[in-house]
Short mmCIF file of the N, C-alpha and C atoms (twelve columns), coordinates in Angstrom:
data_MODEL
# 
_entry.id   MODEL 
# 
loop_
_atom_site.group_PDB 
_atom_site.id 
_atom_site.type_symbol 
_atom_site.label_atom_id 
_atom_site.label_alt_id 
_atom_site.label_comp_id 
_atom_site.label_asym_id 
_atom_site.label_seq_id 
_atom_site.Cartn_x 
_atom_site.Cartn_y 
_atom_site.Cartn_z 
_atom_site.pdbx_PDB_model_num 
ATOM 1   N N  . MET A 1   0.848   -1.178 0.000  1 
ATOM 2   C CA . MET A 1   0.000   0.000  0.000  1 
ATOM 3   C C  . MET A 1   0.894   1.241  0.000  1 
ATOM 4   N N  . ASN A 2   0.614   2.189  -0.894 1 
ATOM 5   C CA . ASN A 2   1.454   3.393  -0.936 1 
ATOM 6   C C  . ASN A 2   1.080   4.370  0.181  1 
ATOM 7   N N  . THR A 3   1.961   5.318  0.431  1 
ATOM 8   C CA . THR A 3   1.763   6.231  1.555  1 
ATOM 9   C C  . THR A 3   0.552   7.138  1.371  1 
ATOM 10  N N  . HIS A 4   0.227   7.488  0.132  1 
ATOM 11  C CA . HIS A 4   -0.945  8.341  -0.122 1 
ATOM 12  C C  . HIS A 4   -2.225  7.620  0.300  1 
ATOM 13  N N  . VAL A 5   -2.356  6.367  -0.094 1 
ATOM 14  C CA . VAL A 5   -3.545  5.578  0.261  1 
ATOM 15  C C  . VAL A 5   -3.589  5.370  1.771  1 
ATOM 16  N N  . ARG A 6   -2.449  5.061  2.378  1 
ATOM 17  C CA . ARG A 6   -2.401  4.868  3.822  1 
ATOM 18  C C  . ARG A 6   -2.786  6.161  4.545  1 
ATOM 19  N N  . GLY A 7   -2.294  7.302  4.040  1 
ATOM 20  C CA . GLY A 7   -2.633  8.587  4.644  1 
ATOM 21  C C  . GLY A 7   -4.130  8.866  4.607  1 
ATOM 22  N N  . ARG A 8   -4.779  8.536  3.509  1 
ATOM 23  C CA . ARG A 8   -6.243  8.705  3.421  1 
ATOM 24  C C  . ARG A 8   -6.939  7.827  4.455  1 
ATOM 25  N N  . GLY A 9   -6.424  6.623  4.637  1 
ATOM 26  C CA . GLY A 9   -6.991  5.740  5.656  1 
ATOM 27  C C  . GLY A 9   -6.829  6.308  7.050  1 
ATOM 28  N N  . PHE A 10  -5.658  6.894  7.333  1 
ATOM 29  C CA . PHE A 10  -5.442  7.533  8.628  1 
ATOM 30  C C  . PHE A 10  -6.422  8.696  8.826  1 
ATOM 31  N N  . GLU A 11  -6.645  9.478  7.778  1 
ATOM 32  C CA . GLU A 11  -7.597  10.591 7.873  1 
ATOM 33  C C  . GLU A 11  -9.006  10.086 8.148  1 
ATOM 34  N N  . GLU A 12  -9.385  8.961  7.543  1 
ATOM 35  C CA . GLU A 12  -10.712 8.394  7.792  1 
ATOM 36  C C  . GLU A 12  -10.848 7.943  9.246  1 
ATOM 37  N N  . LEU A 13  -9.797  7.325  9.797  1 
ATOM 38  C CA . LEU A 13  -9.820  6.937  11.208 1 
ATOM 39  C C  . LEU A 13  -9.946  8.167  12.111 1 
ATOM 40  N N  . ALA A 14  -9.188  9.204  11.793 1 
ATOM 41  C CA . ALA A 14  -9.242  10.437 12.584 1 
ATOM 42  C C  . ALA A 14  -10.621 11.070 12.493 1 
ATOM 43  N N  . GLU A 15  -11.200 11.093 11.299 1 
ATOM 44  C CA . GLU A 15  -12.536 11.675 11.131 1 
ATOM 45  C C  . GLU A 15  -13.560 10.899 11.958 1 
ATOM 46  N N  . ARG A 16  -13.496 9.592  11.937 1 
ATOM 47  C CA . ARG A 16  -14.419 8.777  12.732 1 
ATOM 48  C C  . ARG A 16  -14.268 9.098  14.223 1 
ATOM 49  N N  . HIS A 17  -13.024 9.225  14.669 1 
ATOM 50  C CA . HIS A 17  -12.770 9.570  16.070 1 
ATOM 51  C C  . HIS A 17  -13.373 10.941 16.411 1 
ATOM 52  N N  . LEU A 18  -13.171 11.916 15.540 1 
ATOM 53  C CA . LEU A 18  -13.707 13.259 15.792 1 
ATOM 54  C C  . LEU A 18  -15.238 13.248 15.838 1 
ATOM 55  N N  . ARG A 19  -15.855 12.508 14.941 1 
ATOM 56  C CA . ARG A 19  -17.332 12.413 14.959 1 
ATOM 57  C C  . ARG A 19  -17.811 11.815 16.283 1 
ATOM 58  N N  . GLN A 20  -17.114 10.782 16.758 1 
ATOM 59  C CA . GLN A 20  -17.489 10.171 18.040 1 
ATOM 60  C C  . GLN A 20  -17.306 11.139 19.203 1 
ATOM 61  N N  . ALA A 21  -16.417 12.113 19.042 1 
ATOM 62  C CA . ALA A 21  -16.186 13.130 20.072 1 
ATOM 63  C C  . ALA A 21  -17.129 14.325 19.919 1 
ATOM 64  N N  . GLY A 22  -18.091 14.234 19.009 1 
ATOM 65  C CA . GLY A 22  -19.092 15.279 18.858 1 
ATOM 66  C C  . GLY A 22  -18.785 16.338 17.831 1 
ATOM 67  N N  . PHE A 23  -17.736 16.156 17.051 1 
ATOM 68  C CA . PHE A 23  -17.381 17.116 16.012 1 
ATOM 69  C C  . PHE A 23  -18.093 16.785 14.704 1 
ATOM 70  N N  . VAL A 24  -18.273 17.799 13.902 1 
ATOM 71  C CA . VAL A 24  -18.713 17.642 12.518 1 
ATOM 72  C C  . VAL A 24  -17.531 18.061 11.656 1 
ATOM 73  N N  . VAL A 25  -17.083 17.177 10.802 1 
ATOM 74  C CA . VAL A 25  -15.976 17.520 9.910  1 
ATOM 75  C C  . VAL A 25  -16.559 18.333 8.760  1 
ATOM 76  N N  . VAL A 26  -16.117 19.582 8.653  1 
ATOM 77  C CA . VAL A 26  -16.669 20.500 7.656  1 
ATOM 78  C C  . VAL A 26  -15.786 20.620 6.424  1 
ATOM 79  N N  . ALA A 27  -14.544 20.117 6.507  1 
ATOM 80  C CA . ALA A 27  -13.657 20.144 5.337  1 
ATOM 81  C C  . ALA A 27  -12.594 19.069 5.495  1 
ATOM 82  N N  . ARG A 28  -12.274 18.448 4.377  1 
ATOM 83  C CA . ARG A 28  -11.155 17.496 4.308  1 
ATOM 84  C C  . ARG A 28  -10.190 18.020 3.272  1 
ATOM 85  N N  . ASN A 29  -8.911  17.996 3.627  1 
ATOM 86  C CA . ASN A 29  -7.858  18.412 2.702  1 
ATOM 87  C C  . ASN A 29  -8.121  19.799 2.124  1 
ATOM 88  N N  . PHE A 30  -8.418  20.747 3.006  1 
ATOM 89  C CA . PHE A 30  -8.649  22.133 2.581  1 
ATOM 90  C C  . PHE A 30  -7.322  22.725 2.155  1 
ATOM 91  N N  . ARG A 31  -7.263  23.198 0.923  1 
ATOM 92  C CA . ARG A 31  -6.004  23.653 0.323  1 
ATOM 93  C C  . ARG A 31  -5.964  25.161 0.116  1 
ATOM 94  N N  . CYS A 32  -4.751  25.651 0.207  1 
ATOM 95  C CA . CYS A 32  -4.426  27.013 -0.179 1 
ATOM 96  C C  . CYS A 32  -3.083  26.907 -0.886 1 
ATOM 97  N N  . GLY A 33  -3.090  26.997 -2.195 1 
ATOM 98  C CA . GLY A 33  -1.866  26.765 -2.949 1 
ATOM 99  C C  . GLY A 33  -1.443  25.317 -2.791 1 
ATOM 100 N N  . ARG A 34  -0.196  25.120 -2.401 1 
ATOM 101 C CA . ARG A 34  0.326   23.758 -2.238 1 
ATOM 102 C C  . ARG A 34  0.174   23.239 -0.819 1 
ATOM 103 N N  . GLU A 35  -0.313  24.073 0.085  1 
ATOM 104 C CA . GLU A 35  -0.432  23.685 1.491  1 
ATOM 105 C C  . GLU A 35  -1.867  23.285 1.799  1 
ATOM 106 N N  . GLU A 36  -2.025  22.437 2.830  1 
ATOM 107 C CA . GLU A 36  -3.374  21.991 3.169  1 
ATOM 108 C C  . GLU A 36  -3.505  21.694 4.649  1 
ATOM 109 N N  . ILE A 37  -4.759  21.668 5.067  1 
ATOM 110 C CA . ILE A 37  -5.134  21.191 6.397  1 
ATOM 111 C C  . ILE A 37  -5.869  19.884 6.166  1 
ATOM 112 N N  . ASP A 38  -5.490  18.850 6.912  1 
ATOM 113 C CA . ASP A 38  -6.096  17.540 6.705  1 
ATOM 114 C C  . ASP A 38  -7.594  17.563 6.982  1 
ATOM 115 N N  . LEU A 39  -7.981  18.053 8.167  1 
ATOM 116 C CA . LEU A 39  -9.390  18.085 8.547  1 
ATOM 117 C C  . LEU A 39  -9.705  19.401 9.252  1 
ATOM 118 N N  . VAL A 40  -10.876 19.935 8.975  1 
ATOM 119 C CA . VAL A 40  -11.398 21.069 9.726  1 
ATOM 120 C C  . VAL A 40  -12.679 20.560 10.375 1 
ATOM 121 N N  . ALA A 41  -12.738 20.645 11.697 1 
ATOM 122 C CA . ALA A 41  -13.861 20.075 12.431 1 
ATOM 123 C C  . ALA A 41  -14.487 21.127 13.342 1 
ATOM 124 N N  . ARG A 42  -15.807 21.082 13.438 1 
ATOM 125 C CA . ARG A 42  -16.537 22.067 14.244 1 
ATOM 126 C C  . ARG A 42  -17.374 21.329 15.294 1 
ATOM 127 N N  . ARG A 43  -17.350 21.874 16.504 1 
ATOM 128 C CA . ARG A 43  -18.238 21.424 17.585 1 
ATOM 129 C C  . ARG A 43  -18.731 22.680 18.272 1 
ATOM 130 N N  . GLY A 44  -19.985 23.009 18.037 1 
ATOM 131 C CA . GLY A 44  -20.517 24.263 18.560 1 
ATOM 132 C C  . GLY A 44  -19.796 25.432 17.921 1 
ATOM 133 N N  . THR A 45  -19.234 26.307 18.752 1 
ATOM 134 C CA . THR A 45  -18.517 27.471 18.232 1 
ATOM 135 C C  . THR A 45  -16.999 27.245 18.157 1 
ATOM 136 N N  . LEU A 46  -16.569 26.024 18.422 1 
ATOM 137 C CA . LEU A 46  -15.150 25.683 18.350 1 
ATOM 138 C C  . LEU A 46  -14.840 25.076 16.990 1 
ATOM 139 N N  . VAL A 47  -13.793 25.585 16.359 1 
ATOM 140 C CA . VAL A 47  -13.302 25.008 15.106 1 
ATOM 141 C C  . VAL A 47  -11.877 24.522 15.361 1 
ATOM 142 N N  . ALA A 48  -11.645 23.247 15.041 1 
ATOM 143 C CA . ALA A 48  -10.313 22.662 15.197 1 
ATOM 144 C C  . ALA A 48  -9.724  22.397 13.818 1 
ATOM 145 N N  . PHE A 49  -8.516  22.895 13.612 1 
ATOM 146 C CA . PHE A 49  -7.746  22.600 12.404 1 
ATOM 147 C C  . PHE A 49  -6.864  21.415 12.780 1 
ATOM 148 N N  . VAL A 50  -7.079  20.281 12.117 1 
ATOM 149 C CA . VAL A 50  -6.510  19.016 12.573 1 
ATOM 150 C C  . VAL A 50  -5.480  18.486 11.577 1 
ATOM 151 N N  . GLU A 51  -4.279  18.254 12.075 1 
ATOM 152 C CA . GLU A 51  -3.231  17.590 11.303 1 
ATOM 153 C C  . GLU A 51  -3.221  16.122 11.714 1 
ATOM 154 N N  . VAL A 52  -3.271  15.235 10.728 1 
ATOM 155 C CA . VAL A 52  -3.298  13.794 10.976 1 
ATOM 156 C C  . VAL A 52  -1.963  13.205 10.535 1 
ATOM 157 N N  . LYS A 53  -1.344  12.461 11.424 1 
ATOM 158 C CA . LYS A 53  -0.088  11.769 11.113 1 
ATOM 159 C C  . LYS A 53  -0.198  10.343 11.613 1 
ATOM 160 N N  . GLY A 54  0.293   9.420  10.814 1 
ATOM 161 C CA . GLY A 54  0.252   8.022  11.213 1 
ATOM 162 C C  . GLY A 54  1.525   7.299  10.835 1 
ATOM 163 N N  . ARG A 55  1.689   6.161  11.447 1 
ATOM 164 C CA . ARG A 55  2.823   5.292  11.156 1 
ATOM 165 C C  . ARG A 55  2.297   3.865  11.009 1 
ATOM 166 N N  . ALA A 56  2.810   3.155  10.036 1 
ATOM 167 C CA . ALA A 56  2.425   1.764  9.824  1 
ATOM 168 C C  . ALA A 56  3.121   0.844  10.820 1 
ATOM 169 N N  . ARG A 57  4.257   1.317  11.381 1 
ATOM 170 C CA . ARG A 57  5.010   0.522  12.357 1 
ATOM 171 C C  . ARG A 57  5.331   1.399  13.558 1 
ATOM 172 N N  . ARG A 58  5.256   0.817  14.732 1 
ATOM 173 C CA . ARG A 58  5.550   1.579  15.958 1 
ATOM 174 C C  . ARG A 58  7.016   1.967  16.045 1 
ATOM 175 N N  . ASP A 59  7.919   1.195  15.437 1 
ATOM 176 C CA . ASP A 59  9.341   1.504  15.532 1 
ATOM 177 C C  . ASP A 59  9.780   2.603  14.565 1 
ATOM 178 N N  . ALA A 60  8.823   3.196  13.848 1 
ATOM 179 C CA . ALA A 60  9.144   4.270  12.902 1 
ATOM 180 C C  . ALA A 60  9.126   5.647  13.564 1 
ATOM 181 N N  . GLY A 61  8.973   5.703  14.877 1 
ATOM 182 C CA . GLY A 61  8.933   6.981  15.588 1 
ATOM 183 C C  . GLY A 61  7.501   7.473  15.751 1 
ATOM 184 N N  . HIS A 62  7.311   8.323  16.727 1 
ATOM 185 C CA . HIS A 62  5.955   8.829  16.978 1 
ATOM 186 C C  . HIS A 62  5.555   9.801  15.869 1 
ATOM 187 N N  . PRO A 63  4.360   9.652  15.343 1 
ATOM 188 C CA . PRO A 63  3.933   10.490 14.215 1 
ATOM 189 C C  . PRO A 63  3.928   11.990 14.511 1 
ATOM 190 N N  . LEU A 64  3.649   12.364 15.744 1 
ATOM 191 C CA . LEU A 64  3.529   13.795 16.040 1 
ATOM 192 C C  . LEU A 64  4.869   14.516 15.992 1 
ATOM 193 N N  . HIS A 65  5.964   13.766 16.040 1 
ATOM 194 C CA . HIS A 65  7.278   14.405 15.905 1 
ATOM 195 C C  . HIS A 65  7.473   14.986 14.500 1 
ATOM 196 N N  . ALA A 66  6.647   14.557 13.558 1 
ATOM 197 C CA . ALA A 66  6.759   15.048 12.178 1 
ATOM 198 C C  . ALA A 66  6.068   16.400 11.968 1 
ATOM 199 N N  . ILE A 67  5.417   16.921 13.007 1 
ATOM 200 C CA . ILE A 67  4.739   18.216 12.881 1 
ATOM 201 C C  . ILE A 67  5.650   19.276 13.499 1 
ATOM 202 N N  . GLY A 68  6.612   19.708 12.709 1 
ATOM 203 C CA . GLY A 68  7.585   20.683 13.174 1 
ATOM 204 C C  . GLY A 68  7.134   22.114 12.948 1 
ATOM 205 N N  . PRO A 69  7.990   23.074 13.258 1 
ATOM 206 C CA . PRO A 69  7.639   24.488 13.141 1 
ATOM 207 C C  . PRO A 69  7.195   24.902 11.738 1 
ATOM 208 N N  . ARG A 70  7.849   24.401 10.698 1 
ATOM 209 C CA . ARG A 70  7.454   24.768 9.329  1 
ATOM 210 C C  . ARG A 70  6.059   24.260 8.997  1 
ATOM 211 N N  . LYS A 71  5.773   23.033 9.402  1 
ATOM 212 C CA . LYS A 71  4.456   22.453 9.133  1 
ATOM 213 C C  . LYS A 71  3.385   23.215 9.902  1 
ATOM 214 N N  . ARG A 72  3.653   23.546 11.161 1 
ATOM 215 C CA . ARG A 72  2.686   24.310 11.961 1 
ATOM 216 C C  . ARG A 72  2.425   25.671 11.334 1 
ATOM 217 N N  . ALA A 73  3.459   26.336 10.846 1 
ATOM 218 C CA . ALA A 73  3.290   27.641 10.199 1 
ATOM 219 C C  . ALA A 73  2.479   27.505 8.916  1 
ATOM 220 N N  . ALA A 74  2.718   26.456 8.148  1 
ATOM 221 C CA . ALA A 74  1.955   26.240 6.914  1 
ATOM 222 C C  . ALA A 74  0.482   26.003 7.227  1 
ATOM 223 N N  . ILE A 75  0.209   25.202 8.249  1 
ATOM 224 C CA . ILE A 75  -1.183  24.951 8.645  1 
ATOM 225 C C  . ILE A 75  -1.836  26.253 9.092  1 
ATOM 226 N N  . ALA A 76  -1.105  27.088 9.803  1 
ATOM 227 C CA . ALA A 76  -1.645  28.372 10.260 1 
ATOM 228 C C  . ALA A 76  -2.009  29.263 9.075  1 
ATOM 229 N N  . ARG A 77  -1.180  29.273 8.036  1 
ATOM 230 C CA . ARG A 77  -1.486  30.087 6.849  1 
ATOM 231 C C  . ARG A 77  -2.783  29.612 6.196  1 
ATOM 232 N N  . VAL A 78  -2.937  28.317 6.068  1 
ATOM 233 C CA . VAL A 78  -4.148  27.775 5.454  1 
ATOM 234 C C  . VAL A 78  -5.354  28.030 6.363  1 
ATOM 235 N N  . ALA A 79  -5.149  27.928 7.676  1 
ATOM 236 C CA . ALA A 79  -6.244  28.186 8.622  1 
ATOM 237 C C  . ALA A 79  -6.747  29.616 8.491  1 
ATOM 238 N N  . ARG A 80  -5.835  30.566 8.321  1 
ATOM 239 C CA . ARG A 80  -6.267  31.959 8.145  1 
ATOM 240 C C  . ARG A 80  -7.134  32.106 6.895  1 
ATOM 241 N N  . ASP A 81  -6.770  31.411 5.823  1 
ATOM 242 C CA . ASP A 81  -7.599  31.445 4.612  1 
ATOM 243 C C  . ASP A 81  -8.964  30.828 4.867  1 
ATOM 244 N N  . TRP A 82  -8.995  29.697 5.580  1 
ATOM 245 C CA . TRP A 82  -10.269 29.050 5.874  1 
ATOM 246 C C  . TRP A 82  -11.153 29.989 6.699  1 
ATOM 247 N N  . ILE A 83  -10.569 30.646 7.701  1 
ATOM 248 C CA . ILE A 83  -11.339 31.568 8.552  1 
ATOM 249 C C  . ILE A 83  -11.897 32.717 7.716  1 
ATOM 250 N N  . ARG A 84  -11.081 33.267 6.805  1 
ATOM 251 C CA . ARG A 84  -11.567 34.357 5.941  1 
ATOM 252 C C  . ARG A 84  -12.753 33.898 5.096  1 
ATOM 253 N N  . GLU A 85  -12.697 32.678 4.589  1 
ATOM 254 C CA . GLU A 85  -13.748 32.173 3.702  1 
ATOM 255 C C  . GLU A 85  -14.959 31.634 4.447  1 
ATOM 256 N N  . HIS A 86  -14.750 30.990 5.601  1 
ATOM 257 C CA . HIS A 86  -15.831 30.235 6.234  1 
ATOM 258 C C  . HIS A 86  -16.075 30.571 7.699  1 
ATOM 259 N N  . GLY A 87  -15.222 31.399 8.291  1 
ATOM 260 C CA . GLY A 87  -15.351 31.698 9.710  1 
ATOM 261 C C  . GLY A 87  -16.653 32.428 10.018 1 
ATOM 262 N N  . ARG A 88  -17.086 32.280 11.256 1 
ATOM 263 C CA . ARG A 88  -18.318 32.911 11.726 1 
ATOM 264 C C  . ARG A 88  -18.014 33.731 12.976 1 
ATOM 265 N N  . PRO A 89  -18.746 34.809 13.177 1 
ATOM 266 C CA . PRO A 89  -18.544 35.600 14.405 1 
ATOM 267 C C  . PRO A 89  -18.751 34.723 15.644 1 
ATOM 268 N N  . GLY A 90  -17.905 34.916 16.642 1 
ATOM 269 C CA . GLY A 90  -18.042 34.201 17.902 1 
ATOM 270 C C  . GLY A 90  -17.350 32.843 17.949 1 
ATOM 271 N N  . GLU A 91  -16.747 32.420 16.854 1 
ATOM 272 C CA . GLU A 91  -16.062 31.135 16.867 1 
ATOM 273 C C  . GLU A 91  -14.692 31.259 17.529 1 
ATOM 274 N N  . SER A 92  -14.257 30.169 18.117 1 
ATOM 275 C CA . SER A 92  -12.885 30.081 18.613 1 
ATOM 276 C C  . SER A 92  -12.179 29.006 17.796 1 
ATOM 277 N N  . TYR A 93  -10.873 29.139 17.715 1 
ATOM 278 C CA . TYR A 93  -10.089 28.269 16.833 1 
ATOM 279 C C  . TYR A 93  -8.920  27.679 17.598 1 
ATOM 280 N N  . ARG A 94  -8.577  26.446 17.239 1 
ATOM 281 C CA . ARG A 94  -7.402  25.817 17.831 1 
ATOM 282 C C  . ARG A 94  -6.794  24.847 16.818 1 
ATOM 283 N N  . PHE A 95  -5.577  24.422 17.118 1 
ATOM 284 C CA . PHE A 95  -4.868  23.458 16.283 1 
ATOM 285 C C  . PHE A 95  -4.763  22.146 17.051 1 
ATOM 286 N N  . ASP A 96  -5.307  21.087 16.472 1 
ATOM 287 C CA . ASP A 96  -5.251  19.753 17.066 1 
ATOM 288 C C  . ASP A 96  -4.376  18.857 16.198 1 
ATOM 289 N N  . ALA A 97  -3.940  17.766 16.784 1 
ATOM 290 C CA . ALA A 97  -3.192  16.750 16.039 1 
ATOM 291 C C  . ALA A 97  -3.771  15.391 16.399 1 
ATOM 292 N N  . VAL A 98  -3.826  14.523 15.412 1 
ATOM 293 C CA . VAL A 98  -4.268  13.152 15.647 1 
ATOM 294 C C  . VAL A 98  -3.165  12.228 15.152 1 
ATOM 295 N N  . ALA A 99  -2.687  11.391 16.067 1 
ATOM 296 C CA . ALA A 99  -1.663  10.401 15.732 1 
ATOM 297 C C  . ALA A 99  -2.326  9.040  15.617 1 
ATOM 298 N N  . ILE A 100 -1.958  8.301  14.587 1 
ATOM 299 C CA . ILE A 100 -2.477  6.954  14.372 1 
ATOM 300 C C  . ILE A 100 -1.293  5.989  14.427 1 
ATOM 301 N N  . LEU A 101 -1.392  5.012  15.309 1 
ATOM 302 C CA . LEU A 101 -0.329  4.016  15.466 1 
ATOM 303 C C  . LEU A 101 -0.939  2.618  15.490 1 
ATOM 304 N N  . PRO A 102 -0.222  1.628  14.962 1 
ATOM 305 C CA . PRO A 102 -0.752  0.263  15.023 1 
ATOM 306 C C  . PRO A 102 -0.731  -0.261 16.455 1 
ATOM 307 N N  . CYS A 103 -1.709  -1.100 16.763 1 
ATOM 308 C CA . CYS A 103 -1.745  -1.783 18.054 1 
ATOM 309 C C  . CYS A 103 -2.356  -3.164 17.822 1 
ATOM 310 N N  . GLU A 104 -2.404  -3.966 18.851 1 
ATOM 311 C CA . GLU A 104 -2.901  -5.339 18.684 1 
ATOM 312 C C  . GLU A 104 -4.345  -5.384 18.207 1 
ATOM 313 N N  . GLU A 105 -5.151  -4.416 18.599 1 
ATOM 314 C CA . GLU A 105 -6.568  -4.386 18.213 1 
ATOM 315 C C  . GLU A 105 -6.793  -3.738 16.849 1 
ATOM 316 N N  . GLY A 106 -5.757  -3.241 16.229 1 
ATOM 317 C CA . GLY A 106 -5.880  -2.566 14.934 1 
ATOM 318 C C  . GLY A 106 -5.099  -1.269 14.915 1 
ATOM 319 N N  . TRP A 107 -5.788  -0.171 15.307 1 
ATOM 320 C CA . TRP A 107 -5.150  1.147  15.281 1 
ATOM 321 C C  . TRP A 107 -5.461  1.912  16.552 1 
ATOM 322 N N  . GLU A 108 -4.444  2.550  17.082 1 
ATOM 323 C CA . GLU A 108 -4.597  3.428  18.244 1 
ATOM 324 C C  . GLU A 108 -4.704  4.855  17.734 1 
ATOM 325 N N  . VAL A 109 -5.708  5.583  18.214 1 
ATOM 326 C CA . VAL A 109 -5.922  6.971  17.810 1 
ATOM 327 C C  . VAL A 109 -5.644  7.859  19.018 1 
ATOM 328 N N  . ASP A 110 -4.675  8.741  18.884 1 
ATOM 329 C CA . ASP A 110 -4.284  9.659  19.953 1 
ATOM 330 C C  . ASP A 110 -4.611  11.083 19.496 1 
ATOM 331 N N  . HIS A 111 -5.670  11.668 20.071 1 
ATOM 332 C CA . HIS A 111 -6.117  13.015 19.709 1 
ATOM 333 C C  . HIS A 111 -5.541  14.010 20.714 1 
ATOM 334 N N  . VAL A 112 -4.657  14.861 20.245 1 
ATOM 335 C CA . VAL A 112 -4.046  15.885 21.093 1 
ATOM 336 C C  . VAL A 112 -4.767  17.203 20.810 1 
ATOM 337 N N  . THR A 113 -5.556  17.652 21.776 1 
ATOM 338 C CA . THR A 113 -6.275  18.908 21.604 1 
ATOM 339 C C  . THR A 113 -5.351  20.071 21.906 1 
ATOM 340 N N  . ASP A 114 -5.576  21.174 21.179 1 
ATOM 341 C CA . ASP A 114 -4.766  22.385 21.374 1 
ATOM 342 C C  . ASP A 114 -3.275  22.020 21.354 1 
ATOM 343 N N  . ALA A 115 -2.886  21.278 20.316 1 
ATOM 344 C CA . ALA A 115 -1.545  20.699 20.218 1 
ATOM 345 C C  . ALA A 115 -0.437  21.747 20.122 1 
ATOM 346 N N  . TRP A 116 -0.745  22.899 19.570 1 
ATOM 347 C CA . TRP A 116 0.231   23.995 19.518 1 
ATOM 348 C C  . TRP A 116 -0.516  25.299 19.372 1 
ATOM 349 N N  . ARG A 117 0.188   26.358 19.651 1 
ATOM 350 C CA . ARG A 117 -0.365  27.713 19.503 1 
ATOM 351 C C  . ARG A 117 0.595   28.532 18.674 1 
ATOM 352 N N  . LEU A 118 0.054   29.543 18.087 1 
ATOM 353 C CA . LEU A 118 0.889   30.450 17.301 1 
ATOM 354 C C  . LEU A 118 1.557   31.433 18.239 1 
ATOM 355 N N  . GLY A 119 2.828   31.718 17.973 1 
ATOM 356 C CA . GLY A 119 3.600   32.613 18.833 1 
ATOM 357 C C  . GLY A 119 3.418   33.969 18.471 1 
# 
């Protein structure tokens, strides 16, 4: 299985997890130029911009280590575009991360809320 197909599968797992947590996913792979946000999810007046990272093997390192300063800045740029196009008065915004790792039962989903803030 190629990494693109696996990544889509990780996004589907993350979306299912977010729905179970009461979120409505309002956008998948929202793009601005070459940059994108994997998922944009809303629960009430909260909008979470969600980066999804997964690993097919546990010995490949934790997926969230791959979300470095450049990636966070790119997500922030796309988030500003999303807010300009779709934001509503009174909403609050945060950046979440979802890590997907294999486990004996299938896949472990680790949802880190408010994973980073802009400086």
